[in-house]
GROMACS .gro file of C-alpha atoms in nm:
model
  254
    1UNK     CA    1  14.405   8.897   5.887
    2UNK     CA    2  14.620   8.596   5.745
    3UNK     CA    3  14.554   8.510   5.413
    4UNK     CA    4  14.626   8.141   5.513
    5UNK     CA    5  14.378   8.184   5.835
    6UNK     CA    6  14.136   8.331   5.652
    7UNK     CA    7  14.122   8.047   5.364
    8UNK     CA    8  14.132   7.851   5.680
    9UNK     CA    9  13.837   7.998   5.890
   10UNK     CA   10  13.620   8.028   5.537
   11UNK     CA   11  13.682   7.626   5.463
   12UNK     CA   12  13.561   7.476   5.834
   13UNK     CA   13  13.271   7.775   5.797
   14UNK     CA   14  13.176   7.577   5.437
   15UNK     CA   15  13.216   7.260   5.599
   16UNK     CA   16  12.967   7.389   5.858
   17UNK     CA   17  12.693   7.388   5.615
   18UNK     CA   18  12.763   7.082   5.451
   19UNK     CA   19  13.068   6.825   5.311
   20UNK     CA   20  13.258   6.964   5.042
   21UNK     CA   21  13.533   6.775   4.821
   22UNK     CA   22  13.877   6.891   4.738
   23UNK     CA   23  13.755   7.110   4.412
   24UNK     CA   24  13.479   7.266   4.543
   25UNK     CA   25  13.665   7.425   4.821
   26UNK     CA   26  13.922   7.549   4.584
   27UNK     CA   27  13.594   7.676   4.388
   28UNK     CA   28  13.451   7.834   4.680
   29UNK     CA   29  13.796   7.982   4.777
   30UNK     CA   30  13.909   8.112   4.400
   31UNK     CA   31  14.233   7.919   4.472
   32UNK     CA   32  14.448   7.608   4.324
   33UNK     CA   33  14.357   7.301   4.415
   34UNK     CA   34  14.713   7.271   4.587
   35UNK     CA   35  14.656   7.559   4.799
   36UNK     CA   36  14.329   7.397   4.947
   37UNK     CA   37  14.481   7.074   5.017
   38UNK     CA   38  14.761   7.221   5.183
   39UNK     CA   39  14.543   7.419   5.439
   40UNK     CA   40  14.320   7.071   5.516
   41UNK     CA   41  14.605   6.844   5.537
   42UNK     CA   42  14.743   7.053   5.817
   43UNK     CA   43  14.407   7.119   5.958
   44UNK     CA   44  14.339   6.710   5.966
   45UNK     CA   45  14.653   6.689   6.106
   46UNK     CA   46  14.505   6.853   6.455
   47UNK     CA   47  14.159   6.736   6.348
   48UNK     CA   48  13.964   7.025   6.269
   49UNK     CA   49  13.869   6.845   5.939
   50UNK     CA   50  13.850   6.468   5.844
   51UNK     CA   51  13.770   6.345   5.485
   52UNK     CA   52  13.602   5.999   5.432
   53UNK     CA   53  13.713   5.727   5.166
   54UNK     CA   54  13.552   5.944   4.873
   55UNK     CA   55  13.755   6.259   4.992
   56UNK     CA   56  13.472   6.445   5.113
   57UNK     CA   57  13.590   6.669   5.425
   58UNK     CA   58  13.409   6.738   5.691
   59UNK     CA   59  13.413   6.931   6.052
   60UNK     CA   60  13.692   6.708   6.241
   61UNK     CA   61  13.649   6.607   6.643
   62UNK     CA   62  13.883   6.871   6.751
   63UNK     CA   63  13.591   7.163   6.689
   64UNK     CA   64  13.355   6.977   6.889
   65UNK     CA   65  13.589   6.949   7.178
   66UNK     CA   66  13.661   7.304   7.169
   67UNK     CA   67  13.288   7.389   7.128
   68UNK     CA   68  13.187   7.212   7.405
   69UNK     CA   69  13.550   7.426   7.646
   70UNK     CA   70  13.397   7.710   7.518
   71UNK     CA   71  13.024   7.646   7.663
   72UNK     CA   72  13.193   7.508   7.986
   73UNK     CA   73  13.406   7.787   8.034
   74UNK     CA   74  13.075   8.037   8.015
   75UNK     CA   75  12.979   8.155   8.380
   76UNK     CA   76  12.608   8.130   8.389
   77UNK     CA   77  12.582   8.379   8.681
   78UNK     CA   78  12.718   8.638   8.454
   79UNK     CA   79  12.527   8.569   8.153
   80UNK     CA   80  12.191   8.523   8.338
   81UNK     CA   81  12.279   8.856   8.536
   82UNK     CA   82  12.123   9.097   8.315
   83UNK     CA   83  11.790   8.851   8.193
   84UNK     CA   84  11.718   8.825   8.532
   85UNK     CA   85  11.775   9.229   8.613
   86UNK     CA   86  11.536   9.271   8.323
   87UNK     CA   87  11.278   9.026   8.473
   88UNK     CA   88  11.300   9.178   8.830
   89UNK     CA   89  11.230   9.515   8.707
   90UNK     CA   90  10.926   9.368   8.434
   91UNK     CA   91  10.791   9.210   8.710
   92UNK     CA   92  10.918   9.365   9.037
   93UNK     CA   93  10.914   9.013   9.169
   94UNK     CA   94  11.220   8.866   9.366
   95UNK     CA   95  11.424   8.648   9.162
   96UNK     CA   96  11.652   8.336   9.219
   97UNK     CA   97  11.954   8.188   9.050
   98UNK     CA   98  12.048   7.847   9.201
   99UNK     CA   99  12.266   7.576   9.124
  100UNK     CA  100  12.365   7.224   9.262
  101UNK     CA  101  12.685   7.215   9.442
  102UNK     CA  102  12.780   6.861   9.605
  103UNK     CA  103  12.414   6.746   9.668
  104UNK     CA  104  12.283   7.108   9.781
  105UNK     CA  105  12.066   7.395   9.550
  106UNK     CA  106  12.313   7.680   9.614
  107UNK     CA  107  12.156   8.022   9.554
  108UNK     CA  108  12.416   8.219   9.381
  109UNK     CA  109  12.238   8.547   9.227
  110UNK     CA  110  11.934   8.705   9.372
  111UNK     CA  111  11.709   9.046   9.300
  112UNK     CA  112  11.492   9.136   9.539
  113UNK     CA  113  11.142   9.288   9.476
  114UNK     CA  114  11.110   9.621   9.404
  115UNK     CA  115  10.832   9.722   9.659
  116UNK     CA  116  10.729   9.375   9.865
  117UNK     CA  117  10.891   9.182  10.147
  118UNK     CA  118  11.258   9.055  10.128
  119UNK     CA  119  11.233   8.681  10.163
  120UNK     CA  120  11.462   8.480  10.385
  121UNK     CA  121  11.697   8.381  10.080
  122UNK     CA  122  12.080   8.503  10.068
  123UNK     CA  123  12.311   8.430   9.806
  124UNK     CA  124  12.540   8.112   9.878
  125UNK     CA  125  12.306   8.016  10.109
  126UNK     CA  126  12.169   7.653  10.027
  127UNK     CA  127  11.813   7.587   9.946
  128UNK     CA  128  11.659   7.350  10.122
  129UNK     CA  129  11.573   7.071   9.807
  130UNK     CA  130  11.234   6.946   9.941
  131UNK     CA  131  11.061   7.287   9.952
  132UNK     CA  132  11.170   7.511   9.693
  133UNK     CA  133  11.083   7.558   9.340
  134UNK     CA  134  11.519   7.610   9.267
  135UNK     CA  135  11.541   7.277   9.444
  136UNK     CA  136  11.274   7.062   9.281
  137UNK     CA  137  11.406   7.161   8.959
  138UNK     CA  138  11.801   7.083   8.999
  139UNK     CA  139  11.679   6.778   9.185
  140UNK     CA  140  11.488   6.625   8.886
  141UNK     CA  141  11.750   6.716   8.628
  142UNK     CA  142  11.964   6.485   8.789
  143UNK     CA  143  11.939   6.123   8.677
  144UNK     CA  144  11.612   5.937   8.807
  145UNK     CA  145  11.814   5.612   8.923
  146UNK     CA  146  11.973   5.934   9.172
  147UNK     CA  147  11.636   6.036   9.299
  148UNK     CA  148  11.539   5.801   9.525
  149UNK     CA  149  11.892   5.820   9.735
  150UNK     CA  150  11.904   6.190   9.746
  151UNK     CA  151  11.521   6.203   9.856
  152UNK     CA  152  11.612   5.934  10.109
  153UNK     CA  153  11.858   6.115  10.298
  154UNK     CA  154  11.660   6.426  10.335
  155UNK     CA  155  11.554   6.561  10.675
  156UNK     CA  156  11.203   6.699  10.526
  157UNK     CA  157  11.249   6.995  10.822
  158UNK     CA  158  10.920   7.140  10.798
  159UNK     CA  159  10.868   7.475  10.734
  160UNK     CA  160  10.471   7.529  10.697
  161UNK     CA  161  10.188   7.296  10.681
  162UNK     CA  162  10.225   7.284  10.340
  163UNK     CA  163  10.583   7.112  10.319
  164UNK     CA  164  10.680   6.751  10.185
  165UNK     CA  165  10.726   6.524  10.473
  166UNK     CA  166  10.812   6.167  10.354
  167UNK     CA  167  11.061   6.102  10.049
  168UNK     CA  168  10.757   5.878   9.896
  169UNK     CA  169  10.548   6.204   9.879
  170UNK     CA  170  10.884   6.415   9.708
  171UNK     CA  171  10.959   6.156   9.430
  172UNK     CA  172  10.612   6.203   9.353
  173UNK     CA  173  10.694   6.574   9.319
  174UNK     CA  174  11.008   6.502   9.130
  175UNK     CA  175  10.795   6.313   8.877
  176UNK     CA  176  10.556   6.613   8.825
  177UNK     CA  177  10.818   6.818   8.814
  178UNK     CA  178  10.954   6.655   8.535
  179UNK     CA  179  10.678   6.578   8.327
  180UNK     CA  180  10.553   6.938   8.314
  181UNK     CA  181  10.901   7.139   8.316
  182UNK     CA  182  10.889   7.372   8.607
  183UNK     CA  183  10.822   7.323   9.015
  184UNK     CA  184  10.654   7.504   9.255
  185UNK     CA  185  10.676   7.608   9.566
  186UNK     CA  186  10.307   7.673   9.702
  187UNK     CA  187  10.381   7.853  10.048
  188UNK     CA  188  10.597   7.552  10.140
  189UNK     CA  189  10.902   7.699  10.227
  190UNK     CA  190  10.739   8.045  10.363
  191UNK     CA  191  10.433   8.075  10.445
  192UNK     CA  192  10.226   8.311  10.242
  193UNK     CA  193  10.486   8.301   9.991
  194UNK     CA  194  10.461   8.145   9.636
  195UNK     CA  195  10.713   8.055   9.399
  196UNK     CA  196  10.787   7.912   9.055
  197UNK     CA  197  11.053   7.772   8.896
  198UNK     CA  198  11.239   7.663   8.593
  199UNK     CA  199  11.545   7.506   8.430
  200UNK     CA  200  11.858   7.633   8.270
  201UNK     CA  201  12.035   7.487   8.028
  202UNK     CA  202  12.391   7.450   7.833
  203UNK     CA  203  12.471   7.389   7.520
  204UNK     CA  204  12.489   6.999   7.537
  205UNK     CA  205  12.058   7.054   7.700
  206UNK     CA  206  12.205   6.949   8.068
  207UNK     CA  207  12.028   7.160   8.345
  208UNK     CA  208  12.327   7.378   8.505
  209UNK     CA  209  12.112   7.598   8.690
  210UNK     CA  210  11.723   7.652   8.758
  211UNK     CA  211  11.530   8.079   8.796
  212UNK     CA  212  11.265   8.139   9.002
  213UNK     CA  213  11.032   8.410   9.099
  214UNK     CA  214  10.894   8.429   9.454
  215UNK     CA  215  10.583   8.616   9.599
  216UNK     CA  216  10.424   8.728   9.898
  217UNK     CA  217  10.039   8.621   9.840
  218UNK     CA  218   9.946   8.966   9.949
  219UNK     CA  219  10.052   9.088   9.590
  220UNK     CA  220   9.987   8.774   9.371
  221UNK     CA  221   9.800   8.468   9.479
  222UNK     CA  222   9.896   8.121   9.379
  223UNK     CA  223   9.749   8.144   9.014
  224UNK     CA  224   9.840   8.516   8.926
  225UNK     CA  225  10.202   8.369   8.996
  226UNK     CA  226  10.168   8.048   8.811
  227UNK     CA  227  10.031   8.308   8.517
  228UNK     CA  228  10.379   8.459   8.550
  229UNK     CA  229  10.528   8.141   8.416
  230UNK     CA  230  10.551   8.279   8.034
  231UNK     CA  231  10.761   8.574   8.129
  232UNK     CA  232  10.992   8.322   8.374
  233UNK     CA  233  11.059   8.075   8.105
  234UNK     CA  234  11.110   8.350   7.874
  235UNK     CA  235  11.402   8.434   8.082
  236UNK     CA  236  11.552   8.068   8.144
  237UNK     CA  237  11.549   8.040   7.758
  238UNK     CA  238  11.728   8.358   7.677
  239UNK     CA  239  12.015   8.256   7.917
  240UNK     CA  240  12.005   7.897   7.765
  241UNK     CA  241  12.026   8.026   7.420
  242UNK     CA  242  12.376   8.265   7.533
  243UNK     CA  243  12.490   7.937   7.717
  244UNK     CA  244  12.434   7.720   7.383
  245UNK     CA  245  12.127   7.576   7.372
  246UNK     CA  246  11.877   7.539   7.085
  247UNK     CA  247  11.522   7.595   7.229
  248UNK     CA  248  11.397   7.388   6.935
  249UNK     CA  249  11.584   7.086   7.086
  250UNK     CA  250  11.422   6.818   7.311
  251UNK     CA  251  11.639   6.800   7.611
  252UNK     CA  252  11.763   6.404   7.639
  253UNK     CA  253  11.541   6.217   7.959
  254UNK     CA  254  11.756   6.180   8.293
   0.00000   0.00000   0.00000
């Protein structure tokens, strides 16, 4: 590697951990003093560094725009791919990987169960938003002042006794959803079927896609699912972590 680069790379890795001045750099790098400033006045020039009025440099506003290219530019279908293989075959549950696409819960990865039933899903196939765990959960990521316009223009088609019918009844949902961090889908959507799901998230804690496991009640009943929800958000938080995010964070409110 570059002598330069590498004097480079090891200064905005110091200035990572903390602000550093001018001499201890040149400390840190066993270098002149020159030699340092040389390397930060061309990186302040693009603004990987900035030093304030008592010369302290620190990380400039060019790293976090390329930090935040880099988490855009990671697929999440690719990077969830093998977390979810690994939960379909720990479970031998069918498993969902949705996103919203221009108002609609798009499935857009799915592994069916091992032994069970294949249920009605098919990748690229919307969800419908009123009756499915995916859909509950990339609804009430979005902002709350949106919730009450997209539940108004849904046709609640109903599926089973069990599904929302009025948009009053699904912001009510929303909210629950919400405040305890996954949805449900309690034989709403198919009957006999019960499902659970739960967020994804990038690097900057915005929801970019939501997992779920589904489950013919003749294998798991509603609360031997719901007792599947460790394992599930396991999974969501592995694929957040490779997408960016810091599990320890609190995810800013919609």
């Amino acid at each position: 590697m570059s002598q330069s680069l590498l004097r480079a790379l090891t200064i905005l890795l110091s200035l990572g951990e903390d602000s550093r001045s001018l001499e201890q750099l040149a400390t840190e790098l066993g270098v002149h003093k020159s030699t340092v400033l040389r390397l930060l006045q061309t990186m302040e020039s693009q603004r990987f560094v900035t030093h304030d009025s008592q010369h302290q440099y620190v990380l400039g506003s060019k790293l976090f725009e390329l930090a935040n290219r880099a988490l855009e530019q990671r697929d999440v279908r690719t990077i969830a791919r093998p977390h979810l293989s690994a939960l379909n075959s720990t479970t031998g549950q069918t498993i969902h990987l949705a996103t919203y696409e221009s108002g609609e819960a798009i499935y857009i990865d799915k592994f069916d169960a091992i032994q069970s039933v294949r249920m009605y899903s098919r990748i690229g196939r919307p969800a419908p938003l009123h009756c499915t765990a995916v859909g509950k959960v990339l609804v009430a990521a979005q902002p709350r002042a949106e919730w009450r316009s997209i539940a108004q223009r849904l046709d609640y088609r109903t599926f089973t006794e069990r599904t929302i019918r009025t948009s009053e009844q699904y912001l009510a949902e929303l909210d629950l959803v919400a405040a305890q961090g996954y949805a449900e889908d309690h034989e709403e959507h198919e009957s006999f079927v019960n499902c659970i799901g739960v967020p994804v998230r990038n690097g900057t804690g915005a929801v970019v896609a939501a997992v779920s496991m589904s489950v013919p009640d003749m294998l798991l009943d509603h609360d031997q699912v719901l007792a599947e929800l460790p394992r599930l958000r396991a999974a969501a938080a592995a694929i957040s972590t490779e997408l960016g995010w810091s599990t320890g964070r609190v995810p800013t409110p919609s």
